[in-house]
CSV table of C-alpha atoms in Angstrom, one decimal:
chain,number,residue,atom,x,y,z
A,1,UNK,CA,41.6,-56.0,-1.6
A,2,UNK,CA,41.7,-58.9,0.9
A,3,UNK,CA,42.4,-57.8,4.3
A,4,UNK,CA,45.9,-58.6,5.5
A,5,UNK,CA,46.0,-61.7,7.9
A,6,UNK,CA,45.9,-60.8,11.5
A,7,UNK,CA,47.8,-64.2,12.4
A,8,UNK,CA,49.5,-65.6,8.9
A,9,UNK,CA,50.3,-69.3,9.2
A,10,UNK,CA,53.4,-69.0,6.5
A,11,UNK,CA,55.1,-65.5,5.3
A,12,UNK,CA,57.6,-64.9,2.7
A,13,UNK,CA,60.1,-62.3,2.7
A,14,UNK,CA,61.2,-61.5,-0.8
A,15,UNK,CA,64.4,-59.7,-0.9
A,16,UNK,CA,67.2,-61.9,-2.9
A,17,UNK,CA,70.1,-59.1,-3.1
A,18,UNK,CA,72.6,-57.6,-2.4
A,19,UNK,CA,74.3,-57.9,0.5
A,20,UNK,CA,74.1,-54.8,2.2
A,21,UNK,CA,70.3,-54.8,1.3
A,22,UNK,CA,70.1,-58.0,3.4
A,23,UNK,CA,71.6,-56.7,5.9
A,24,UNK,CA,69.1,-53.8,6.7
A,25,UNK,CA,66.4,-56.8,6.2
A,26,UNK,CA,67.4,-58.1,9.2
A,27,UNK,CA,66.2,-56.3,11.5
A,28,UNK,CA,62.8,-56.3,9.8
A,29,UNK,CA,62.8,-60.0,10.4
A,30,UNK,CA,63.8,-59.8,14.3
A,31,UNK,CA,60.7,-57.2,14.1
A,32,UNK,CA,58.3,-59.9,12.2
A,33,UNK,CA,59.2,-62.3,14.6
A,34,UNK,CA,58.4,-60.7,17.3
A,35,UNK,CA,54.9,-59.9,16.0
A,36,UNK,CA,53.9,-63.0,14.7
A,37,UNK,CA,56.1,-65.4,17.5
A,38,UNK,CA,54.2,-68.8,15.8
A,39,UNK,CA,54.5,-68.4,11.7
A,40,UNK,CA,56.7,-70.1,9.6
A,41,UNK,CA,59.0,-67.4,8.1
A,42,UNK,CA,60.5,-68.0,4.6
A,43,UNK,CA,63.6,-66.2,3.2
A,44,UNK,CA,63.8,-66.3,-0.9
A,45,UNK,CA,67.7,-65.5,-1.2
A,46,UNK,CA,70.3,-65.4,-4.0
A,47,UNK,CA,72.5,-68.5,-3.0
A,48,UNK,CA,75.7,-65.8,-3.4
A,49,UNK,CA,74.0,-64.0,-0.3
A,50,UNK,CA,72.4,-67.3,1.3
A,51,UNK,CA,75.4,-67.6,3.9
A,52,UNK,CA,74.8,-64.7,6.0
A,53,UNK,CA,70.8,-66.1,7.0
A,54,UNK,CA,71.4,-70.0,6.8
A,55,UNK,CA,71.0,-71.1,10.8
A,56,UNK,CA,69.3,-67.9,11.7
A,57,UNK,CA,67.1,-68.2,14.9
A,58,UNK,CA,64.2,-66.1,13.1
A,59,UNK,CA,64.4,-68.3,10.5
A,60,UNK,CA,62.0,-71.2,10.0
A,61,UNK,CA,63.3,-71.9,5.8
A,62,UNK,CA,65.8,-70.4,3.6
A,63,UNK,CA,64.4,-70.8,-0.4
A,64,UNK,CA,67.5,-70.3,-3.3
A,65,UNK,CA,66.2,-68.6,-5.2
A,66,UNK,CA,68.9,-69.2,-8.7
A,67,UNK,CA,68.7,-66.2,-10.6
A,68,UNK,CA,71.7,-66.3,-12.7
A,69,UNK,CA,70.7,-70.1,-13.6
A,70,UNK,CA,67.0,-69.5,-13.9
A,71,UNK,CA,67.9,-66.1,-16.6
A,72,UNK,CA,69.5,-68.8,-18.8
A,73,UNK,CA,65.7,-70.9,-19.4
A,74,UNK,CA,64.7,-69.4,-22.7
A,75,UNK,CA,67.6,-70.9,-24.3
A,76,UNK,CA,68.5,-74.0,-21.8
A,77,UNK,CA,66.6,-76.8,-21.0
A,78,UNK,CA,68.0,-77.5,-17.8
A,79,UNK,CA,67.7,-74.0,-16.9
A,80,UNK,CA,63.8,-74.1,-17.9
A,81,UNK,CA,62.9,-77.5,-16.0
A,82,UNK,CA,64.8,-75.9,-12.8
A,83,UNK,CA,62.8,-72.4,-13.0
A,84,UNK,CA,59.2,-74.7,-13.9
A,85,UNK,CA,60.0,-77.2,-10.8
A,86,UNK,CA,60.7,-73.8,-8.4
A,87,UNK,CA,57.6,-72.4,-9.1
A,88,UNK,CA,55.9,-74.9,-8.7
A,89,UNK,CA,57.7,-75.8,-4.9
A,90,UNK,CA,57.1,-72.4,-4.5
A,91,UNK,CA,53.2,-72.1,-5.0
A,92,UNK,CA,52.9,-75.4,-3.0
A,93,UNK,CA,54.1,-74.4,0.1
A,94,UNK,CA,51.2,-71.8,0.5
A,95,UNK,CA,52.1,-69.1,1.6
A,96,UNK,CA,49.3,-66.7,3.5
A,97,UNK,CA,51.7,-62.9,2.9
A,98,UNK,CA,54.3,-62.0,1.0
A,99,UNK,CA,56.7,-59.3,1.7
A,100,UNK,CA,58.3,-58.0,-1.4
A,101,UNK,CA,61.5,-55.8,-0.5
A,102,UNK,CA,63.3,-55.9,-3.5
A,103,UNK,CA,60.6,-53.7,-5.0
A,104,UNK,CA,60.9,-54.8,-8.9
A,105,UNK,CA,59.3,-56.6,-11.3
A,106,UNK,CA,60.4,-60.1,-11.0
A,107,UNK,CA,60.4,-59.4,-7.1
A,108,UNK,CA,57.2,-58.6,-7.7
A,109,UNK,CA,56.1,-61.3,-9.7
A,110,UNK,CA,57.1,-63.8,-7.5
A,111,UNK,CA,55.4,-62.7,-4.8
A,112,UNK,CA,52.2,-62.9,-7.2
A,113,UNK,CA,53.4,-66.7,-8.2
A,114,UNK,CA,53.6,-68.3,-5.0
A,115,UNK,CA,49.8,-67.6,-5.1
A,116,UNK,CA,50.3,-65.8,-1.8
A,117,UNK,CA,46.8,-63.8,-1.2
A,118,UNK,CA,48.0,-60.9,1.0
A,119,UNK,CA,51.1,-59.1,-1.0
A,120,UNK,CA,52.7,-56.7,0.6
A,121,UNK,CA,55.1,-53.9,-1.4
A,122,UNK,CA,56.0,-49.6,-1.6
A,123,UNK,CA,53.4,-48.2,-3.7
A,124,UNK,CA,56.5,-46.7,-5.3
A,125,UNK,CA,58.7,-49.9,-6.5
A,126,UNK,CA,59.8,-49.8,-10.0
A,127,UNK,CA,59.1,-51.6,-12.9
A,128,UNK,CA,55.5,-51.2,-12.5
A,129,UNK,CA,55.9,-54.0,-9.3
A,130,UNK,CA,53.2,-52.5,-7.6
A,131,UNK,CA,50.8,-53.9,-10.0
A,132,UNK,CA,51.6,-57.2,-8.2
A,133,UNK,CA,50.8,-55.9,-4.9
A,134,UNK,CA,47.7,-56.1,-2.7
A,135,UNK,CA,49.1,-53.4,-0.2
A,136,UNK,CA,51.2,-51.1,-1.4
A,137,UNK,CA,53.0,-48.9,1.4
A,138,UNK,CA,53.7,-45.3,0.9
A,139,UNK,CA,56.6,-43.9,1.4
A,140,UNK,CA,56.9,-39.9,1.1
A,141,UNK,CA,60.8,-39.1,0.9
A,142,UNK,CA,62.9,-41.3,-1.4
A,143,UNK,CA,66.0,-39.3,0.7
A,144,UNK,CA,65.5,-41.4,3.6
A,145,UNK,CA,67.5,-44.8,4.6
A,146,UNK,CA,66.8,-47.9,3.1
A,147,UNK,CA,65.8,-48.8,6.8
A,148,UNK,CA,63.5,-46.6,7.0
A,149,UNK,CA,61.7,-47.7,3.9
A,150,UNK,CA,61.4,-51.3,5.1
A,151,UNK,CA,60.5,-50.4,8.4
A,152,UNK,CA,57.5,-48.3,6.9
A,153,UNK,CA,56.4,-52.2,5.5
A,154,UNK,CA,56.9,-53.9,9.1
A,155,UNK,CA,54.9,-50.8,10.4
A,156,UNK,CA,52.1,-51.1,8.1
A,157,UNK,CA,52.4,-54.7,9.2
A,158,UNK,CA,51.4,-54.1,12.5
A,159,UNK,CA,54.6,-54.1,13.9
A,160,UNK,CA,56.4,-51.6,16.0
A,161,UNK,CA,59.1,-49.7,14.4
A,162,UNK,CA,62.2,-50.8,16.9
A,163,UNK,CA,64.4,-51.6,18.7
A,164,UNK,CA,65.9,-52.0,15.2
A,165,UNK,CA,68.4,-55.0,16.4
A,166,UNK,CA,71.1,-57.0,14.3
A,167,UNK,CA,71.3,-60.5,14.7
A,168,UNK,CA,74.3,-62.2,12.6
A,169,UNK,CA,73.8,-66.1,12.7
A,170,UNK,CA,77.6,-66.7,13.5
A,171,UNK,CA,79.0,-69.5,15.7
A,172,UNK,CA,81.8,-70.4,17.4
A,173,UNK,CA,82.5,-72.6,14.6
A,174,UNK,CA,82.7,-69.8,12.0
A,175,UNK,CA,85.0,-67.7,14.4
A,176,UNK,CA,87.2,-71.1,14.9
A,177,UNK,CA,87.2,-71.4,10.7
A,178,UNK,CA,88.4,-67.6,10.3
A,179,UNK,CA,91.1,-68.5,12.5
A,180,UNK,CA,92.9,-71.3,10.7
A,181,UNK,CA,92.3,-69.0,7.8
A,182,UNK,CA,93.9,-65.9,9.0
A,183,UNK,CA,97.0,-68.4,10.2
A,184,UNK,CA,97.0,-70.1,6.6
A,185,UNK,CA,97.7,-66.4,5.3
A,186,UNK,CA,100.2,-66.0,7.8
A,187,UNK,CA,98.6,-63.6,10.8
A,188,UNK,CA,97.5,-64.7,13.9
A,189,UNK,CA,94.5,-63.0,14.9
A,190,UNK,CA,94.9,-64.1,18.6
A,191,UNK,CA,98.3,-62.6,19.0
A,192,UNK,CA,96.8,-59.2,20.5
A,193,UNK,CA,98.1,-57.3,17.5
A,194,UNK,CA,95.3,-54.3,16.6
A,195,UNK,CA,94.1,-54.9,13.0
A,196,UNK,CA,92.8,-52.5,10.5
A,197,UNK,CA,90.2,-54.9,7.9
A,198,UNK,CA,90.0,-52.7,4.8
A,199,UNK,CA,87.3,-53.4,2.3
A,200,UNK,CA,88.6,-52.0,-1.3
A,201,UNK,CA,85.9,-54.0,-3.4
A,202,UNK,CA,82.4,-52.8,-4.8
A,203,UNK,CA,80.4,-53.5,-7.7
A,204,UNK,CA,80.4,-50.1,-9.1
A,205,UNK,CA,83.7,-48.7,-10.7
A,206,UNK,CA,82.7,-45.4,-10.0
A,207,UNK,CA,82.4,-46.1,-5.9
A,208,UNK,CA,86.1,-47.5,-5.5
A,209,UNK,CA,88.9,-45.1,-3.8
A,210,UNK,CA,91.5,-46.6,-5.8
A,211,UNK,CA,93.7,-49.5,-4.8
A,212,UNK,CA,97.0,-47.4,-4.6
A,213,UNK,CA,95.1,-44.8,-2.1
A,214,UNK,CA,94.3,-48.0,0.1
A,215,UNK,CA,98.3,-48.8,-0.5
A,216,UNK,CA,98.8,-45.8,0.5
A,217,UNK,CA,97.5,-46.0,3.5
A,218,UNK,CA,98.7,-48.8,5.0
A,219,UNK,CA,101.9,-47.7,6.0
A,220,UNK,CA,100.5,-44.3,7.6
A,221,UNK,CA,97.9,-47.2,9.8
A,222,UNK,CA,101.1,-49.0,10.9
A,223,UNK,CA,103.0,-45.5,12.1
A,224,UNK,CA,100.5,-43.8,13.5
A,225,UNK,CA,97.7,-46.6,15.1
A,226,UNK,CA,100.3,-49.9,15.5
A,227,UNK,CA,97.9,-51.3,13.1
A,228,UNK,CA,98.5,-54.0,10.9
A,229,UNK,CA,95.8,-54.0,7.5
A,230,UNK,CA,93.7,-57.4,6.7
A,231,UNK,CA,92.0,-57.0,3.1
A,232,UNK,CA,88.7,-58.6,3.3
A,233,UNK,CA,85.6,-59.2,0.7
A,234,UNK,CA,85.2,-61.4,-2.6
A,235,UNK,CA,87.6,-63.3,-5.0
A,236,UNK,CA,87.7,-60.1,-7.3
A,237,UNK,CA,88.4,-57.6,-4.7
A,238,UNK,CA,91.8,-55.3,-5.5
A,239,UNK,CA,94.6,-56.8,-4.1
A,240,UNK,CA,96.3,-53.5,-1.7
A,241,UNK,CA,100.3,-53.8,-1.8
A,242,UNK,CA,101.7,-54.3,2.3
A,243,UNK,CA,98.0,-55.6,3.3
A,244,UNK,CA,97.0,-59.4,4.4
A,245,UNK,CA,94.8,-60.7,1.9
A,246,UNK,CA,91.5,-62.5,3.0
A,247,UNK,CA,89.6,-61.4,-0.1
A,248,UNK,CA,87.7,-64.2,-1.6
A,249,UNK,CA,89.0,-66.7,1.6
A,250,UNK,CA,85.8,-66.3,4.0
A,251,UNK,CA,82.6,-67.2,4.2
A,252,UNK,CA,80.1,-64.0,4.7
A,253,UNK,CA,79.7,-65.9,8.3
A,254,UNK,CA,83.3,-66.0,8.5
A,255,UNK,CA,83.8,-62.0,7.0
A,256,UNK,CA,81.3,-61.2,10.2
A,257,UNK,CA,83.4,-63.1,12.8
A,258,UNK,CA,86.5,-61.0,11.2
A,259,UNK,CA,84.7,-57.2,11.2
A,260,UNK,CA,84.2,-58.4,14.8
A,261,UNK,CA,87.4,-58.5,16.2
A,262,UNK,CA,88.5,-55.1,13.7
A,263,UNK,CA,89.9,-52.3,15.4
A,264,UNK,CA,88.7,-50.1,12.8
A,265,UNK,CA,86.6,-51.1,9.6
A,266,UNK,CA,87.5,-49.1,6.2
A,267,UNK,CA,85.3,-49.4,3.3
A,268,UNK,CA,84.0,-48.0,-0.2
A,269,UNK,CA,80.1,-48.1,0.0
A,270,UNK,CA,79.6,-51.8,0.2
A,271,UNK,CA,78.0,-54.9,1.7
A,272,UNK,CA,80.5,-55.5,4.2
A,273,UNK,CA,80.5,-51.8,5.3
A,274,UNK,CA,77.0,-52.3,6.4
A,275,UNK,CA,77.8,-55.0,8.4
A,276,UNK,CA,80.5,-53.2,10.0
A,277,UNK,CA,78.5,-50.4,11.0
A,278,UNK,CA,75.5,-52.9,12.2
A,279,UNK,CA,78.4,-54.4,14.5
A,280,UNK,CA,79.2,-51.0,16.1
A,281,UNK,CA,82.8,-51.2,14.5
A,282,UNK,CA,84.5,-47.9,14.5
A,283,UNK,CA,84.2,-47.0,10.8
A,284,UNK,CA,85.4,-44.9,8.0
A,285,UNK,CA,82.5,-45.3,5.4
A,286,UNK,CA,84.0,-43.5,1.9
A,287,UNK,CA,81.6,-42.0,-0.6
A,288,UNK,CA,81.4,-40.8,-4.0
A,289,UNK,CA,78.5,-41.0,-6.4
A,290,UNK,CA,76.4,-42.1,-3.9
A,291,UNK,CA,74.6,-40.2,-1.2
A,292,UNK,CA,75.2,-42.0,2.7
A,293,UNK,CA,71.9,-40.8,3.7
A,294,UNK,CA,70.2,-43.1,1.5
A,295,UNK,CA,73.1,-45.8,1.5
A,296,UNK,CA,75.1,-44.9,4.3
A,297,UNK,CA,75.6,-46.9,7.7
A,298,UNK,CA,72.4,-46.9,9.2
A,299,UNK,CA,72.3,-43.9,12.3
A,300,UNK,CA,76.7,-43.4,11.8
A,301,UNK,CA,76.7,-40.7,9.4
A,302,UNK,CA,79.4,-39.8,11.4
A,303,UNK,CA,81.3,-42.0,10.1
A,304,UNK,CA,80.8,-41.5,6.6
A,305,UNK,CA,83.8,-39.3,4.3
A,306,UNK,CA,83.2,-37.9,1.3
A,307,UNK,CA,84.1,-35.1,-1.1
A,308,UNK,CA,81.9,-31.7,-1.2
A,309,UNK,CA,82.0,-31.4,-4.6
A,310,UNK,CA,79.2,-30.1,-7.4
A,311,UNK,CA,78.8,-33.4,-9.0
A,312,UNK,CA,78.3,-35.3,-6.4
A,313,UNK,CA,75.8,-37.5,-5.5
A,314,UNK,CA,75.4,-38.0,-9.6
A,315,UNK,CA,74.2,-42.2,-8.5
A,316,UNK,CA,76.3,-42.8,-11.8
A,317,UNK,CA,77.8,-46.0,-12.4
A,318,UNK,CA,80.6,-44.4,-15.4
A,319,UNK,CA,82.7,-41.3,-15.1
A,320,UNK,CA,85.2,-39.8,-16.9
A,321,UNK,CA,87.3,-38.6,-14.1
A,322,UNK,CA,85.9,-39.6,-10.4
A,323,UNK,CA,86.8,-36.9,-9.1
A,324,UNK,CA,84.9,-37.9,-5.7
A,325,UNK,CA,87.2,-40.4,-5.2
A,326,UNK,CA,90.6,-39.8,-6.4
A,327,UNK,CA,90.6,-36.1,-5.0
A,328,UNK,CA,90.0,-38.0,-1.2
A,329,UNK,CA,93.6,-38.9,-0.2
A,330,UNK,CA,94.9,-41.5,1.9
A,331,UNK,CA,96.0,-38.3,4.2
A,332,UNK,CA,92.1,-37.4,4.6
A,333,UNK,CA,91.2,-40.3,5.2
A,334,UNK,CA,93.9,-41.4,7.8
A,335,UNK,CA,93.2,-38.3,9.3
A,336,UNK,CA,89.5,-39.9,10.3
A,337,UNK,CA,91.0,-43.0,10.7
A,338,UNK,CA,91.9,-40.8,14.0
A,339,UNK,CA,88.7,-39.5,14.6
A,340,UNK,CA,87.1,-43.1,14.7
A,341,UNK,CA,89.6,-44.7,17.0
């Protein structure tokens, strides 16, 4: 096993998805920097996700990293000649470590590719990644916070385990482009009027409160906060009847620079929940199949609402009836809409 580099020249973080999963990388990176003030630090990033790292002061590269493109190679030429030339940019520009957070095989595997001697992963990633690995870091509880888990890496790393610090790479620019947006959809965010950003959209059916719940609600917001409801996310997020829509209109720069200036923050357990909790938003985080202290906003469990019911956490993407989440009414959750402000 070589030794891991005291001083690498050129480390590559691995960690290409999702969005809430870059997020909690992001504090690992502030951590890295600060251990190793002179390397060149490498991001390989799903271009969907790219957005929310491009500009970042930590940051000395960003590498796309085209998975969707890249899947198609065994049956497109184009596809194939993209994935040969990436490999091969990728195993030039030497890195000395690579950090694989994604913890799976073609994480992995990359990691091994870019011919990087000092590979860095959790002795228990899946899909035997941990073949790949030079150092593989322990990790005892798998009921612990994805945070934790990465910061078990930066520790073994030789860095210290805080101040765990999140730096979004937003300018005044972006905050100037959410502007014009917001106006183009007919609400003036520098009016003074309080705003309520709801986040219906996630990429499991089974984690959505359902759109007429987040109708629901938005007339309870208006009488009993003054607060007017801003839908934000991606193109295919539910549309919620009485809401603004933003959905699909922002930038992830430009969602940041929007969760900013929210007066409260509510969200099914998704990306942009994380980034709302990272930004000290007050928050109403609602859960289902999934368990918030493995997914939850990092240190707010406060702010997470959920059902105690026997099924749940059942981590299943299908369900005959979801209870968890159509038994939690728009009462409930108002109700901690109260709590939060």
């Amino acid at each position: 096993m070589p030794a891991l580099p005291l001083e690498p020249k050129k480390i590559l973080i691995i960690k290409p998805s999702a969005l809430g999963d870059v997020v909690h990388t992001l504090p690992i990176l502030k951590l890295l920097r600060r251990r190793f003030p002179r390397s060149h630090i490498a991001w390989l990033i799903n271009p969907p996700f790219a957005n929310l790292i491009e500009g970042h002061p930590d940051l000395n590269e960003v590498i796309y990293f085209e998975r969707k493109r890249f899947a198609e190679g065994w049956r497109n030429r184009d596809a194939a000649a993209g994935l040969m030339a990436f490999k091969s940019a990728l195993r030039d520009r030497a890195f000395d470590l690579a950090i694989d957070l994604q913890g799976l095989f073609r994480s992995a595997w990359l990691g091994f590719y870019c011919g990087a001697p000092a590979r860095v992963g959790f002795a228990n990633a899946r899909e035997m990644a941990p073949f790949f690995y030079t150092h593989r870091v322990p990790v005892r509880n798998v009921e612990v916070h994805a945070i934790e888990r990465y910061l078990a890496i930066a520790e073994a790393l030789g860095c210290e385990r805080g101040p765990v610090e999140f730096d979004f790479a937003v300018t005044d620019k972006d905050r100037r482009q959410l502007l014009l947006r917001a106006e183009n959809c007919g609400h003036c965010l520098d009016d003074g009027r309080k705003f309520a950003v709801l986040l219906p959209g996630t990429n499991w059916p089974t984690k959505k409160w359902p759109a007429g719940h987040f109708a629901a609600l938005v007339p309870m917001l208006r009488e009993k906060f003054g607060l007017e409801s801003i839908v934000a996310g991606t193109i295919d997020t539910p549309t919620v009847a009485g809401a603004i829509n933003l959905a699909g209109q922002t930038t992830l720069k430009q969602l940041v620079a929007l969760l900013e200036r929210a007066n409260v923050v509510i969200a099914n357990d998704t990306g942009p929940m994380h980034i709302a909790a990272a930004l000290h938003r007050p928050l109403v985080s609602l859960f289902g199949p999934t368990n918030p202290i493995r997914t939850g906003p990092y240190r707010r469990m406060e702010t997470a609402v959920r059902l105690n019911i026997s099924c749940a956490p059942c981590y299943s993407r299908s369900c005959s009836h979801q209870s968890c989440m159509q038994w939690l009414t728009p009462e409930m959750v108002c109700a901690a809409v109260g709590g939060a402000l």
